[in-house]
mmCIF file of N, CA and C in Angstrom:
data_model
loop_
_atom_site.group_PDB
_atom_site.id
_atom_site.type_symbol
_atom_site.label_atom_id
_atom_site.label_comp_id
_atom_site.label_asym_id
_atom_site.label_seq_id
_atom_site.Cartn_x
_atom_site.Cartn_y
_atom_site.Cartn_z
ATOM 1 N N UNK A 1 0.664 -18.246 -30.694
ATOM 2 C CA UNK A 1 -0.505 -17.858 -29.951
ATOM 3 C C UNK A 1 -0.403 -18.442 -28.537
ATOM 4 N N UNK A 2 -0.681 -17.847 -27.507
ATOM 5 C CA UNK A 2 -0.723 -18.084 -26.627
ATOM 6 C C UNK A 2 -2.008 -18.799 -26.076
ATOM 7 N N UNK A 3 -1.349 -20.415 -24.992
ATOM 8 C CA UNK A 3 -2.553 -21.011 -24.669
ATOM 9 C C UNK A 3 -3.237 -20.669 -23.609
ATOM 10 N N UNK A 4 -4.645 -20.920 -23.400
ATOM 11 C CA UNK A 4 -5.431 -20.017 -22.404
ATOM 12 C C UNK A 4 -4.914 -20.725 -20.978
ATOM 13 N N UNK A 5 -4.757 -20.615 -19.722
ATOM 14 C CA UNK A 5 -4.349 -20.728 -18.562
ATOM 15 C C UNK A 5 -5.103 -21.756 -18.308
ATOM 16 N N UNK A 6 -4.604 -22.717 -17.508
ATOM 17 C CA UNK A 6 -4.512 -23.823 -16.948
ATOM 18 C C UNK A 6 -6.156 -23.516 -16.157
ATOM 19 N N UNK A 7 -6.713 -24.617 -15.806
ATOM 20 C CA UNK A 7 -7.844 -24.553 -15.058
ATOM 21 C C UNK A 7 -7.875 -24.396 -13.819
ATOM 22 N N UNK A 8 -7.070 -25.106 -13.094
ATOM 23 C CA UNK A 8 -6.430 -25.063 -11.804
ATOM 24 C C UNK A 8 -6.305 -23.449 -11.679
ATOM 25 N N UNK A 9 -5.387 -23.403 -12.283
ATOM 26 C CA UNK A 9 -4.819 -21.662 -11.724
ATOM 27 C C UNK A 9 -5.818 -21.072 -11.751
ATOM 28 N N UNK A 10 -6.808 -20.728 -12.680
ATOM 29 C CA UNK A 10 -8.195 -19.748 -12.458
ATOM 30 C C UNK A 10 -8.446 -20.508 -11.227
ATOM 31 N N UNK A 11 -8.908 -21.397 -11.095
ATOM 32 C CA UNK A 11 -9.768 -21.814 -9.709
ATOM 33 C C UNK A 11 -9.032 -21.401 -7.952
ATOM 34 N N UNK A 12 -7.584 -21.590 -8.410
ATOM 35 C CA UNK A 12 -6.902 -20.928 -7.433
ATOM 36 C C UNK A 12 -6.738 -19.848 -7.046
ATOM 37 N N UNK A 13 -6.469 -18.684 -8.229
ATOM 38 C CA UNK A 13 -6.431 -17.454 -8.107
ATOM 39 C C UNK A 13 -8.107 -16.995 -7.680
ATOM 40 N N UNK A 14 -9.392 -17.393 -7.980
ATOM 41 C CA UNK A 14 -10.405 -17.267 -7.840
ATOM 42 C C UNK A 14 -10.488 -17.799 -6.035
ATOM 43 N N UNK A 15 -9.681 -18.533 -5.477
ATOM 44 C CA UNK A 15 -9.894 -18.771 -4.284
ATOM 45 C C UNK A 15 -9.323 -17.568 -3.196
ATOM 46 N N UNK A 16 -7.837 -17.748 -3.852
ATOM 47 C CA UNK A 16 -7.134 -16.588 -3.081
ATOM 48 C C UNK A 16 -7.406 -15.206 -3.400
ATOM 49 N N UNK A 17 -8.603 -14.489 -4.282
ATOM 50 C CA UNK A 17 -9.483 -13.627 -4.479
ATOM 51 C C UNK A 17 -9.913 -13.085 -3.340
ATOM 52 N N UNK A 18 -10.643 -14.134 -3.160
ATOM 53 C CA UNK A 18 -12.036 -14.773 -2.367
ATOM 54 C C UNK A 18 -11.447 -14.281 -0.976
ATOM 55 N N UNK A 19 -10.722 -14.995 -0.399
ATOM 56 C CA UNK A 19 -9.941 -15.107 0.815
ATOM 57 C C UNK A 19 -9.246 -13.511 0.859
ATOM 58 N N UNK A 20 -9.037 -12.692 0.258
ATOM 59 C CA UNK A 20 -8.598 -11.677 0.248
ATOM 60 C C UNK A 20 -9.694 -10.802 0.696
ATOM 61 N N UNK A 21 -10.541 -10.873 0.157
ATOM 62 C CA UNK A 21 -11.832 -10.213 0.260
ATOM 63 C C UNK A 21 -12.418 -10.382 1.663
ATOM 64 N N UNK A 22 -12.143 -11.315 1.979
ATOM 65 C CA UNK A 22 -12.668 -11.973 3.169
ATOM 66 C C UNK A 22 -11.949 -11.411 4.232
ATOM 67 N N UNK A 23 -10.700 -11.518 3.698
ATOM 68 C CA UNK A 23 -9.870 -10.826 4.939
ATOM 69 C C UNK A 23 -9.926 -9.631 5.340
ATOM 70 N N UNK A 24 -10.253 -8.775 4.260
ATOM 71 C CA UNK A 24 -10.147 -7.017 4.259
ATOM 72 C C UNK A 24 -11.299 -6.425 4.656
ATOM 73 N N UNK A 25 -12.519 -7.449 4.427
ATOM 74 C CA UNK A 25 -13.757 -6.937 4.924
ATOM 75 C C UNK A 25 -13.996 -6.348 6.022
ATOM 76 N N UNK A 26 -13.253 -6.905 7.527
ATOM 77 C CA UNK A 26 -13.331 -6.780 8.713
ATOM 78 C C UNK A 26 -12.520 -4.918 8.730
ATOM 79 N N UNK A 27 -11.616 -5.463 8.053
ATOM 80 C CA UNK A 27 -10.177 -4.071 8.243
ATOM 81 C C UNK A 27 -11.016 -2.985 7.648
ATOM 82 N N UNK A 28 -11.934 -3.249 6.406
ATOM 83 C CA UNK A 28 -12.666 -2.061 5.552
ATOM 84 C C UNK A 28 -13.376 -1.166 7.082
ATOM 85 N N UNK A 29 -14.291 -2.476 7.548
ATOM 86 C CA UNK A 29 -14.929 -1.784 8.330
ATOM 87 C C UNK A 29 -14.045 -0.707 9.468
ATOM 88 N N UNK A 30 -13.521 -1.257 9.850
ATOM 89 C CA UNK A 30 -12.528 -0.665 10.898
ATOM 90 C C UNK A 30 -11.382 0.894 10.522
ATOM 91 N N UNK A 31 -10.853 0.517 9.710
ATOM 92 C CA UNK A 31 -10.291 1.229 8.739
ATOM 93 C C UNK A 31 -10.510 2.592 8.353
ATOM 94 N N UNK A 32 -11.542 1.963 7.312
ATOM 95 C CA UNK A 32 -12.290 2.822 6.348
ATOM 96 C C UNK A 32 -11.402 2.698 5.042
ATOM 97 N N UNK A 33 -12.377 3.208 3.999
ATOM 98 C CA UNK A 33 -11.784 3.068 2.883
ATOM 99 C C UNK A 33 -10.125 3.638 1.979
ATOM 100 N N UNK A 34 -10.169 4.910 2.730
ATOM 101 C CA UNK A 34 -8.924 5.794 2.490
ATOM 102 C C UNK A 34 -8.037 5.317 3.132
ATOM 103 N N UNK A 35 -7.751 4.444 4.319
ATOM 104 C CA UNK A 35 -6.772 3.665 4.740
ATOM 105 C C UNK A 35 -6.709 2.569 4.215
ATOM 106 N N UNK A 36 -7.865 1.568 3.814
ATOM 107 C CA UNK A 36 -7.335 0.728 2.988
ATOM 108 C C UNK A 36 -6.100 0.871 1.865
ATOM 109 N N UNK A 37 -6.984 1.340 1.358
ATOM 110 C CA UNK A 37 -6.271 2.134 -0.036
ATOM 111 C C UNK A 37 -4.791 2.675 -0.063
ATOM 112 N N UNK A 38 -4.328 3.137 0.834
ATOM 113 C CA UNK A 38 -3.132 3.818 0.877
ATOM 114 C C UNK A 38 -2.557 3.032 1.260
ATOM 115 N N UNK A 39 -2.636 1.636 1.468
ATOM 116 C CA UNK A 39 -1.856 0.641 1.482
ATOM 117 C C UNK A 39 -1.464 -0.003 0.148
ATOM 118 N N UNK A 40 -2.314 0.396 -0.777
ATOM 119 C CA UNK A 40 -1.580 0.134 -2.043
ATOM 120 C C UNK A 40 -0.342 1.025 -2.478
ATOM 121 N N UNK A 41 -0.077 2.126 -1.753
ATOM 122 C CA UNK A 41 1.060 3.163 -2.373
ATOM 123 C C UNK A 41 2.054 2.109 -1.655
ATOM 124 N N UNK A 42 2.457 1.281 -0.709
ATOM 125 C CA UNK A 42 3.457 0.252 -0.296
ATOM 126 C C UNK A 42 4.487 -0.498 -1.343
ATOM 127 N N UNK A 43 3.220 -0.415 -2.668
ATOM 128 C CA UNK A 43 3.287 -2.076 -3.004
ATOM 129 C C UNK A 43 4.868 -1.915 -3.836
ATOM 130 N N UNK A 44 5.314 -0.287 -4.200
ATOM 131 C CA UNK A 44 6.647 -0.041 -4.807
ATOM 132 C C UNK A 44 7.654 -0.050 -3.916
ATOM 133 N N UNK A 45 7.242 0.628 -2.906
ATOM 134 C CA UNK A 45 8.198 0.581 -1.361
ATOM 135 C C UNK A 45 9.051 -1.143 -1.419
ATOM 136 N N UNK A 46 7.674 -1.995 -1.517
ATOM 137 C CA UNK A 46 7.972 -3.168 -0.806
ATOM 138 C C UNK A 46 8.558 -3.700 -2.018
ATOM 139 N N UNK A 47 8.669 -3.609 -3.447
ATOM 140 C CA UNK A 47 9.107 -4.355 -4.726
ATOM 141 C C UNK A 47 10.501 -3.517 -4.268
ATOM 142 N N UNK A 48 10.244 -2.559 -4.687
ATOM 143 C CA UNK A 48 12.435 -1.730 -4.665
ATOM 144 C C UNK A 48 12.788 -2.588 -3.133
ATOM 145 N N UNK A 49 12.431 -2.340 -2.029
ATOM 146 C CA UNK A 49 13.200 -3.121 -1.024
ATOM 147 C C UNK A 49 13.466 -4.842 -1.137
ATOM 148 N N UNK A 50 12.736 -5.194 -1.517
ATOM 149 C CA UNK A 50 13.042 -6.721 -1.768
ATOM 150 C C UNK A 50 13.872 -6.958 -2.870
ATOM 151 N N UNK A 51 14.049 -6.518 -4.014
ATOM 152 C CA UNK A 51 14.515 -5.944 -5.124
ATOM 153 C C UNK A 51 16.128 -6.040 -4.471
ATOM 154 N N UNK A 52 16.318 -5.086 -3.377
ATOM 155 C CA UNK A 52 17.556 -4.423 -3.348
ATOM 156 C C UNK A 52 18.152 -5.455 -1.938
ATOM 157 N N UNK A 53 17.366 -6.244 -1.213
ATOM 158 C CA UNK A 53 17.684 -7.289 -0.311
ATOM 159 C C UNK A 53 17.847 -8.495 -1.170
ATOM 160 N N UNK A 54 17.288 -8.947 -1.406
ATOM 161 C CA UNK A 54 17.116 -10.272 -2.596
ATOM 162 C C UNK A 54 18.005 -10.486 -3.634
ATOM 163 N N UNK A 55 17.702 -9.654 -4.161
ATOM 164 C CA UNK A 55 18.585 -9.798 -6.038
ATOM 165 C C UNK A 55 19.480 -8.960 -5.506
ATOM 166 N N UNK A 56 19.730 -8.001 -4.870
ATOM 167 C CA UNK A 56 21.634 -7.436 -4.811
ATOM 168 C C UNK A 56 21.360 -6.258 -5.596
ATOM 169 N N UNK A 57 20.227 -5.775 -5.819
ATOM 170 C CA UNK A 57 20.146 -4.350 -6.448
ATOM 171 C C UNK A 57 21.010 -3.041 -6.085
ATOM 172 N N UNK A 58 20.957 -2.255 -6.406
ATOM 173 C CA UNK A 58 21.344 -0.727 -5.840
ATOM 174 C C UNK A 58 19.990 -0.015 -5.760
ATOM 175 N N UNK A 59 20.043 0.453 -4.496
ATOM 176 C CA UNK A 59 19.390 1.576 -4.014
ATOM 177 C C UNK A 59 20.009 2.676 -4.197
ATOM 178 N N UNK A 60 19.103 3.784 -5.148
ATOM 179 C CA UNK A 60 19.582 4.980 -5.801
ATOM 180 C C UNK A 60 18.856 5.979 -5.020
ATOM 181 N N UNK A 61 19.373 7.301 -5.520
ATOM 182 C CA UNK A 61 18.613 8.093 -4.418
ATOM 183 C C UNK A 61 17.539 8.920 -5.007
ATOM 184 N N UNK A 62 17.120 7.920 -6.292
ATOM 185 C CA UNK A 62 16.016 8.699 -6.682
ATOM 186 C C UNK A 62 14.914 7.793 -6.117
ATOM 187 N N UNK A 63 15.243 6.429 -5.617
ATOM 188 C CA UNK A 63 14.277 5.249 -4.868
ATOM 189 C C UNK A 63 14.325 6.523 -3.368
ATOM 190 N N UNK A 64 15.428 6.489 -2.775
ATOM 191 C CA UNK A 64 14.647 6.934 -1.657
ATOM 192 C C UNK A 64 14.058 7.991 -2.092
ATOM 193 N N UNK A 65 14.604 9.564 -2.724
ATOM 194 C CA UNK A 65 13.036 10.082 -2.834
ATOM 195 C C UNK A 65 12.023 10.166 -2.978
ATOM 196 N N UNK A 66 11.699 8.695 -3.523
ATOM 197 C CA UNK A 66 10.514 8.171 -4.335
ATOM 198 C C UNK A 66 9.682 7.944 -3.239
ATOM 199 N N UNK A 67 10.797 6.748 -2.015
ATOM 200 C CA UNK A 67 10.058 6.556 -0.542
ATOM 201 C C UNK A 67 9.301 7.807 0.210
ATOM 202 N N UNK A 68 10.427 8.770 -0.205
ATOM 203 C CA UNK A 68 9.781 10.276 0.448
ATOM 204 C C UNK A 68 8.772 10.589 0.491
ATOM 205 N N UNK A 69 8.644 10.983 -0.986
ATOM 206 C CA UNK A 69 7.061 11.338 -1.373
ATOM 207 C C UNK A 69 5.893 10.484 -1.416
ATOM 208 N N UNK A 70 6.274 9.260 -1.134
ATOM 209 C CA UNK A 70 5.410 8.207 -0.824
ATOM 210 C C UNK A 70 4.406 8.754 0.387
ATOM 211 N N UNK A 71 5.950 8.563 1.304
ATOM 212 C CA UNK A 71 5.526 8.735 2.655
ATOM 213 C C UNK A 71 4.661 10.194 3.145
ATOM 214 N N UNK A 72 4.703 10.974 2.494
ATOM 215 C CA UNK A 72 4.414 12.423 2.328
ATOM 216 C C UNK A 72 3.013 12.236 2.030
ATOM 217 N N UNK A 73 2.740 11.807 0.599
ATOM 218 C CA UNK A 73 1.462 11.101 0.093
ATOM 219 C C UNK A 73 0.329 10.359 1.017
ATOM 220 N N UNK A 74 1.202 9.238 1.865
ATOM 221 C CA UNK A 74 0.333 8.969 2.908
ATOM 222 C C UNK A 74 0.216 9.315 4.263
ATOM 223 N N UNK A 75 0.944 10.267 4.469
ATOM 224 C CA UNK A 75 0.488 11.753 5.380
ATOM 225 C C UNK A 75 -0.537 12.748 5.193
ATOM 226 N N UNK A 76 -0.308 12.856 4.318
ATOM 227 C CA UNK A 76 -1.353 13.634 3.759
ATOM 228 C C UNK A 76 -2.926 12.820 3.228
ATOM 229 N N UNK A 77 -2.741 11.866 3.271
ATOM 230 C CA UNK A 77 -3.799 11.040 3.069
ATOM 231 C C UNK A 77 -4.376 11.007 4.332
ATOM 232 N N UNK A 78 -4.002 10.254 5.152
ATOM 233 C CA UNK A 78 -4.282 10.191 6.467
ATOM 234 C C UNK A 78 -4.688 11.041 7.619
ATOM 235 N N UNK A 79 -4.065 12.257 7.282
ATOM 236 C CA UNK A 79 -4.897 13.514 8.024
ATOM 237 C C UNK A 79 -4.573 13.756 9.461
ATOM 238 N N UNK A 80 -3.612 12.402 10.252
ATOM 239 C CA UNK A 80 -3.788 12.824 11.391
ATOM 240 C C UNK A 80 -2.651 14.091 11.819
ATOM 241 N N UNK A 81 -2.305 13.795 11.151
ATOM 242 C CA UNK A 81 -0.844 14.772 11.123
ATOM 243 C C UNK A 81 -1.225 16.386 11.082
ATOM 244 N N UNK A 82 -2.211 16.346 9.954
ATOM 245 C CA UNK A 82 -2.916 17.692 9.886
ATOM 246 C C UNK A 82 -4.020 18.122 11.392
ATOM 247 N N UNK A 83 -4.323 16.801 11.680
ATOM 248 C CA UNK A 83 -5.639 17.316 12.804
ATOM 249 C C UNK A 83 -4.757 17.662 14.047
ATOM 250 N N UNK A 84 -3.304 17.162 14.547
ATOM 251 C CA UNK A 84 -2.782 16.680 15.184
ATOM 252 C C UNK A 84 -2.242 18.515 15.156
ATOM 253 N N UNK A 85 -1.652 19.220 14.412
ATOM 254 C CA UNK A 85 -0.318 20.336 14.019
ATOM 255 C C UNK A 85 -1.740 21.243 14.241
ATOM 256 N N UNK A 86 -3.652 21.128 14.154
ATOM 257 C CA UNK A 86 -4.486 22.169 14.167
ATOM 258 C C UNK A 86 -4.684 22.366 15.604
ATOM 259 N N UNK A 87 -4.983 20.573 16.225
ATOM 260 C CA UNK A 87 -5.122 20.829 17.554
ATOM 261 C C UNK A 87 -4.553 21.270 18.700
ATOM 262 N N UNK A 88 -3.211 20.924 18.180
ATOM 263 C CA UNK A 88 -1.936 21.559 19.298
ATOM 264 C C UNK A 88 -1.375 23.489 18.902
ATOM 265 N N UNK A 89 -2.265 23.725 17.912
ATOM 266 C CA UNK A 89 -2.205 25.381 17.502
ATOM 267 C C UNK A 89 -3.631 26.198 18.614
ATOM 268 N N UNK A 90 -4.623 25.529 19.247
ATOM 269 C CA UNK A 90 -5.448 26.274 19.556
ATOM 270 C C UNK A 90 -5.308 26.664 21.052
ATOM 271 N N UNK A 91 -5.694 27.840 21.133
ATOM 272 C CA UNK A 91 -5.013 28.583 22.302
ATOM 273 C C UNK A 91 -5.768 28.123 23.747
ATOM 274 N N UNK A 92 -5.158 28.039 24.825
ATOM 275 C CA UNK A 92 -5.829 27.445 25.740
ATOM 276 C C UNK A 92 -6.654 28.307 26.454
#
């Protein structure tokens, strides 16, 4: 059976919570929520690259397509790309 976690560590992880929250609050505002957010599609980007710098991995080329459609994903999230390809279509 596994023993329940150290006290310390809750109190720590409960700090660096905290401090997270704290930090993003400002960016939420600024931001907005859909940019927050699409900073979580990174978080594989940034594991396979460290992954493949660090430990000596291979980068396959189903990782970079993976980056692809990432990147595609948060294009399309983001919209400016779309407002950007509508505004430069309208006739002068």
């Amino acid at each position: 059976m596994a023993e329940p976690p150290d006290d310390r560590t809750t109190r720590n992880d409960r700090g660096a919570m905290g401090a997270a929250f704290h930090a993003l609050d400002p960016l939420l505002a600024t931001a907005g929520a859909t940019n927050l957010l699409a900073v979580t599609f990174l978080i594989p980007v940034t594991a396979i690259a460290l992954s493949t710098v660090v430990l000596g991995e291979t980068l396959a080329r189903r990782h970079v397509a993976g980056f692809a459609l990432i990147a595609l994903g948060l294009t399309l999230i983001d919209g400016r790309a779309w407002r950007w390809r509508v505004a430069s279509s309208r006739p002068i």
